[in-house]
């Protein structure tokens, strides 16, 4: 082989290598999907100071301090609150520091001293350890005779993943009305479940442990993916796209649908199965400042 021929072949090979590398730079392999373990805390704070409920008779200042202590103890990324004064939310966020943001929605303006501030608005809130909260939206689900507007509040949070986070507090005293409101809420949430991670925490006032209650089935079955209710008995058939952090799953902790109000489980944290793995986990803790127990949940979310 002549030197000239060898040199030509080497040049040709070098050109092929350069083109291949250039193609790789122009068309890099797709990045692996982002996956993140998220902790979520849901709590009906029962901001009802002075209204005769001994379990809830703490000032907003005391309640805000307790909420902050609970957040610092569990280290959630997202918190959903119900029955809370705007002043309580403001105090909690101020104590948590600048890495936390909050979106509050007033469902009712009080005429009593429960909120103990110049701002008497009372309702629901989403807190997140997020630089910004975007695209807040509220959806009316029904109006009580008291004038309180049952509402689904949703906001986009940035916590390593873009997460659409919602909270709600449905009517108490009528399972049938709560079921109607619950279905209105799931109608709003369902269109988002395919595109991104969706978390919903709230007090639904539907006791998932009450097997055989048709209103519970009607109100919750469009949320749940798979069978649910009454611990491992799983007395209801879900047709929805959500996992609830405290529902039965293979490999779970063996304790499901823990009570959050007396003997009832009416507080929930949902995550959509399209973007949440089936390794969810939930645990109801205790509170000395509310008639509800806080619900802790952990999910593995992915984009």
Coordinates of C-alpha atoms in Angstrom, one line a residue:
X1 CA 0.0 0.0 0.0
X2 CA 1.4 3.4 -0.9
X3 CA 1.7 6.2 1.6
X4 CA -0.7 8.3 -0.4
X5 CA -3.4 5.6 -0.5
X6 CA -3.0 5.1 3.3
X7 CA -3.2 8.8 4.0
X8 CA -6.4 9.1 1.9
X9 CA -8.0 6.3 3.8
X10 CA -7.0 7.8 7.2
X11 CA -8.5 11.1 6.1
X12 CA -11.7 9.5 5.0
X13 CA -12.0 7.6 8.3
X14 CA -11.4 10.8 10.2
X15 CA -14.2 12.5 8.3
X16 CA -16.6 9.7 9.2
X17 CA -15.7 9.9 12.9
X18 CA -16.1 13.7 12.9
X19 CA -19.5 13.5 11.2
X20 CA -20.6 10.8 13.6
X21 CA -19.6 12.9 16.6
X22 CA -21.2 16.0 15.1
X23 CA -24.4 14.0 14.7
X24 CA -24.3 12.9 18.3
X25 CA -23.8 16.5 19.4
X26 CA -26.7 17.8 17.2
X27 CA -29.0 14.9 18.3
X28 CA -28.0 13.9 21.8
X29 CA -29.7 10.9 23.3
X30 CA -32.9 11.8 25.2
X31 CA -32.3 12.6 28.9
X32 CA -33.7 10.2 31.4
X33 CA -37.0 11.2 33.0
X34 CA -36.8 13.2 36.2
X35 CA -37.9 11.3 39.2
X36 CA -38.5 12.7 42.7
X37 CA -39.7 11.5 46.0
X38 CA -42.2 14.0 47.3
X39 CA -43.6 14.4 50.8
X40 CA -47.0 15.9 51.2
X41 CA -48.9 17.0 54.4
X42 CA -52.6 17.5 54.4
X43 CA -54.3 19.0 57.5
X44 CA -57.8 20.3 58.3
X45 CA -56.4 22.9 60.8
X46 CA -59.8 23.7 62.4
X47 CA -59.1 27.4 62.9
X48 CA -62.2 27.7 65.1
X49 CA -61.0 29.6 68.2
X50 CA -63.8 30.6 70.5
X51 CA -66.5 28.6 68.7
X52 CA -67.1 26.0 71.4
X53 CA -65.1 23.1 69.9
X54 CA -62.7 22.2 72.7
X55 CA -60.5 20.2 70.3
X56 CA -59.9 23.3 68.2
X57 CA -59.8 26.0 70.8
X58 CA -56.3 27.5 70.1
X59 CA -55.5 30.9 68.8
X60 CA -54.3 31.4 65.2
X61 CA -50.8 32.2 66.6
X62 CA -50.7 28.9 68.5
X63 CA -52.1 27.1 65.4
X64 CA -49.5 28.6 63.1
X65 CA -46.7 27.6 65.4
X66 CA -48.0 24.0 65.5
X67 CA -48.3 23.9 61.7
X68 CA -44.8 25.1 61.4
X69 CA -43.5 22.5 63.9
X70 CA -45.3 19.8 62.0
X71 CA -43.8 20.9 58.7
X72 CA -40.3 21.1 60.2
X73 CA -40.7 17.6 61.7
X74 CA -41.9 15.9 58.5
X75 CA -40.1 18.1 56.0
X76 CA -42.8 17.9 53.3
X77 CA -42.4 19.6 49.9
X78 CA -46.1 20.5 49.6
X79 CA -48.8 21.2 52.3
X80 CA -52.5 21.4 51.8
X81 CA -54.6 23.1 54.5
X82 CA -58.4 23.5 55.1
X83 CA -60.4 25.5 57.7
X84 CA -57.6 28.0 58.1
X85 CA -57.5 31.7 58.5
X86 CA -55.4 33.8 56.1
X87 CA -53.6 35.3 59.1
X88 CA -52.6 31.8 60.2
X89 CA -51.2 31.0 56.7
X90 CA -49.3 34.3 56.6
X91 CA -47.8 33.6 60.1
X92 CA -46.8 30.1 59.2
X93 CA -45.1 31.1 55.9
X94 CA -43.3 33.9 57.6
X95 CA -41.9 31.5 60.1
X96 CA -41.0 28.9 57.5
X97 CA -38.8 31.5 55.7
X98 CA -38.4 32.7 52.1
X99 CA -38.1 29.3 50.5
X100 CA -41.8 28.7 51.2
X101 CA -44.7 30.2 49.3
X102 CA -48.4 30.0 49.8
X103 CA -51.6 30.4 47.8
X104 CA -54.7 31.1 50.0
X105 CA -58.3 31.1 48.9
X106 CA -61.1 32.5 51.0
X107 CA -64.2 30.4 51.1
X108 CA -65.9 32.4 53.8
X109 CA -65.5 35.8 55.6
X110 CA -66.0 35.3 59.3
X111 CA -68.1 37.5 61.5
X112 CA -66.6 36.2 64.8
X113 CA -63.2 36.3 66.5
X114 CA -61.8 33.0 65.2
X115 CA -59.2 34.6 63.0
X116 CA -58.3 37.4 65.4
X117 CA -56.9 39.8 62.9
X118 CA -58.1 42.6 60.7
X119 CA -58.4 40.0 57.9
X120 CA -61.3 37.8 58.7
X121 CA -61.0 35.6 55.6
X122 CA -61.0 31.8 56.2
X123 CA -60.7 29.0 53.8
X124 CA -58.1 26.7 52.1
X125 CA -54.5 27.0 51.1
X126 CA -51.6 25.3 49.3
X127 CA -48.1 25.8 50.7
X128 CA -45.0 24.7 48.8
X129 CA -41.2 24.8 49.1
X130 CA -41.1 26.4 45.7
X131 CA -39.5 29.6 44.3
X132 CA -42.8 30.5 42.7
X133 CA -46.4 29.5 42.6
X134 CA -48.0 29.9 39.2
X135 CA -51.4 29.7 37.5
X136 CA -53.7 29.7 40.6
X137 CA -57.2 28.7 39.7
X138 CA -60.3 28.2 41.9
X139 CA -63.4 26.3 41.0
X140 CA -66.7 26.6 42.8
X141 CA -68.2 23.2 43.8
X142 CA -71.3 24.4 45.8
X143 CA -72.5 27.0 48.2
X144 CA -73.6 26.4 51.8
X145 CA -76.6 28.1 53.4
X146 CA -74.1 29.9 55.6
X147 CA -72.6 31.4 52.4
X148 CA -69.4 29.4 52.5
X149 CA -68.3 28.5 49.0
X150 CA -67.0 24.9 48.7
X151 CA -64.0 25.3 46.4
X152 CA -61.2 23.4 44.6
X153 CA -58.0 25.5 44.7
X154 CA -55.2 24.5 42.3
X155 CA -51.7 26.0 41.7
X156 CA -48.6 25.0 39.8
X157 CA -45.6 24.5 42.1
X158 CA -41.9 24.0 41.1
X159 CA -40.3 21.4 43.4
X160 CA -37.8 19.8 41.1
X161 CA -40.8 18.8 38.9
X162 CA -43.7 20.8 37.8
X163 CA -46.6 19.7 40.0
X164 CA -50.2 20.8 39.8
X165 CA -51.3 20.9 43.4
X166 CA -54.9 21.2 44.6
X167 CA -56.9 21.3 47.8
X168 CA -60.5 21.3 48.8
X169 CA -62.9 21.1 51.7
X170 CA -66.3 19.5 50.9
X171 CA -69.5 19.8 52.7
X172 CA -70.1 18.1 56.0
X173 CA -73.4 16.7 57.2
X174 CA -74.6 15.4 53.8
X175 CA -72.7 12.5 52.1
X176 CA -74.9 13.0 49.0
X177 CA -73.9 16.7 48.6
X178 CA -70.2 15.9 49.3
X179 CA -70.4 13.3 46.6
X180 CA -71.7 15.8 44.1
X181 CA -69.0 18.3 44.9
X182 CA -66.3 15.6 44.8
X183 CA -67.4 14.6 41.2
X184 CA -67.3 18.3 40.2
X185 CA -63.7 18.5 41.6
X186 CA -62.6 15.3 39.7
X187 CA -64.1 16.7 36.5
X188 CA -61.6 19.7 36.9
X189 CA -58.6 17.5 37.8
X190 CA -59.0 14.7 35.2
X191 CA -57.9 16.7 32.1
X192 CA -54.5 17.4 33.8
X193 CA -53.6 13.9 34.8
X194 CA -52.0 12.7 31.5
X195 CA -49.7 15.7 31.0
X196 CA -48.1 16.2 34.4
X197 CA -47.9 15.3 38.1
X198 CA -51.1 16.2 40.0
X199 CA -51.5 16.1 43.7
X200 CA -54.8 16.7 45.6
X201 CA -55.0 16.9 49.3
X202 CA -58.3 17.7 51.1
X203 CA -61.0 17.0 53.6
X204 CA -63.7 15.3 51.5
X205 CA -66.1 14.5 54.4
X206 CA -66.7 11.1 52.9
X207 CA -65.7 8.2 55.1
X208 CA -63.8 5.7 53.0
X209 CA -64.0 3.2 55.8
X210 CA -67.9 3.1 55.6
X211 CA -68.2 0.0 53.3
X212 CA -71.6 -0.1 51.6
X213 CA -72.3 3.6 51.7
X214 CA -73.4 4.4 48.1
X215 CA -72.7 8.1 48.5
X216 CA -69.1 7.3 49.4
X217 CA -68.8 5.0 46.4
X218 CA -70.3 7.6 44.1
X219 CA -68.2 10.4 45.5
X220 CA -64.8 8.7 45.5
X221 CA -64.7 5.9 42.9
X222 CA -63.8 8.3 40.1
X223 CA -60.7 9.3 42.0
X224 CA -59.3 5.9 43.0
X225 CA -57.3 3.6 40.7
X226 CA -58.2 0.1 41.8
X227 CA -60.1 -1.2 44.8
X228 CA -60.2 0.9 47.9
X229 CA -61.7 1.3 51.4
X230 CA -61.8 -0.4 54.8
X231 CA -58.1 -1.4 55.0
X232 CA -57.2 -4.6 53.0
X233 CA -60.9 -5.4 52.6
X234 CA -61.1 -2.9 49.7
X235 CA -64.9 -2.7 49.6
X236 CA -65.2 -0.2 46.7
X237 CA -64.2 -0.4 43.1
X238 CA -62.3 2.6 41.8
X239 CA -62.4 3.7 38.1
X240 CA -60.2 6.7 38.4
X241 CA -56.6 7.6 37.7
X242 CA -55.4 8.4 41.2
X243 CA -53.6 6.6 44.0
X244 CA -54.5 7.6 47.5
X245 CA -51.4 7.5 49.7
X246 CA -53.2 5.6 52.5
X247 CA -54.9 2.9 50.3
X248 CA -54.0 -0.7 50.1
X249 CA -51.1 -1.7 47.9
X250 CA -49.0 -4.9 47.6
X251 CA -45.9 -4.4 49.7
X252 CA -47.4 -1.7 51.8
X253 CA -47.2 -1.3 55.5
X254 CA -50.3 -3.4 56.2
X255 CA -52.2 -0.4 57.8
X256 CA -54.6 1.3 55.4
X257 CA -57.3 4.0 55.5
X258 CA -56.2 5.2 58.9
X259 CA -58.6 7.3 60.8
X260 CA -58.3 11.1 60.5
X261 CA -61.5 12.2 62.4
X262 CA -62.7 9.9 65.2
X263 CA -63.2 6.5 63.6
X264 CA -63.6 7.9 60.1
X265 CA -61.1 8.4 57.3
X266 CA -62.3 11.6 55.5
X267 CA -59.0 13.3 54.7
X268 CA -57.0 12.3 51.6
X269 CA -53.9 12.8 49.5
X270 CA -54.2 11.7 45.9
X271 CA -51.5 11.5 43.2
X272 CA -52.2 10.6 39.5
X273 CA -50.8 7.1 38.5
X274 CA -49.7 8.5 35.1
X275 CA -47.0 10.4 36.9
X276 CA -46.8 8.7 40.3
X277 CA -45.4 5.3 41.0
X278 CA -47.2 2.6 42.9
X279 CA -44.8 2.9 45.9
X280 CA -46.9 5.5 47.7
X281 CA -47.2 5.6 51.5
X282 CA -49.5 7.3 54.0
X283 CA -49.7 7.8 57.7
X284 CA -52.2 9.6 59.9
X285 CA -50.5 11.3 62.9
X286 CA -52.1 13.2 65.8
X287 CA -52.8 16.9 66.6
X288 CA -53.8 18.5 69.9
X289 CA -55.1 21.6 68.1
X290 CA -57.7 20.2 65.7
X291 CA -60.4 17.6 65.7
X292 CA -58.7 16.2 62.6
X293 CA -55.4 14.3 62.5
X294 CA -52.8 15.4 59.9
X295 CA -52.2 13.0 57.1
X296 CA -48.7 12.5 55.8
X297 CA -48.1 11.1 52.3
X298 CA -45.1 10.2 50.2
X299 CA -45.1 9.6 46.5
X300 CA -42.5 9.0 43.8
X301 CA -43.3 11.4 41.0
X302 CA -41.9 11.5 37.5
X303 CA -42.3 13.7 34.4

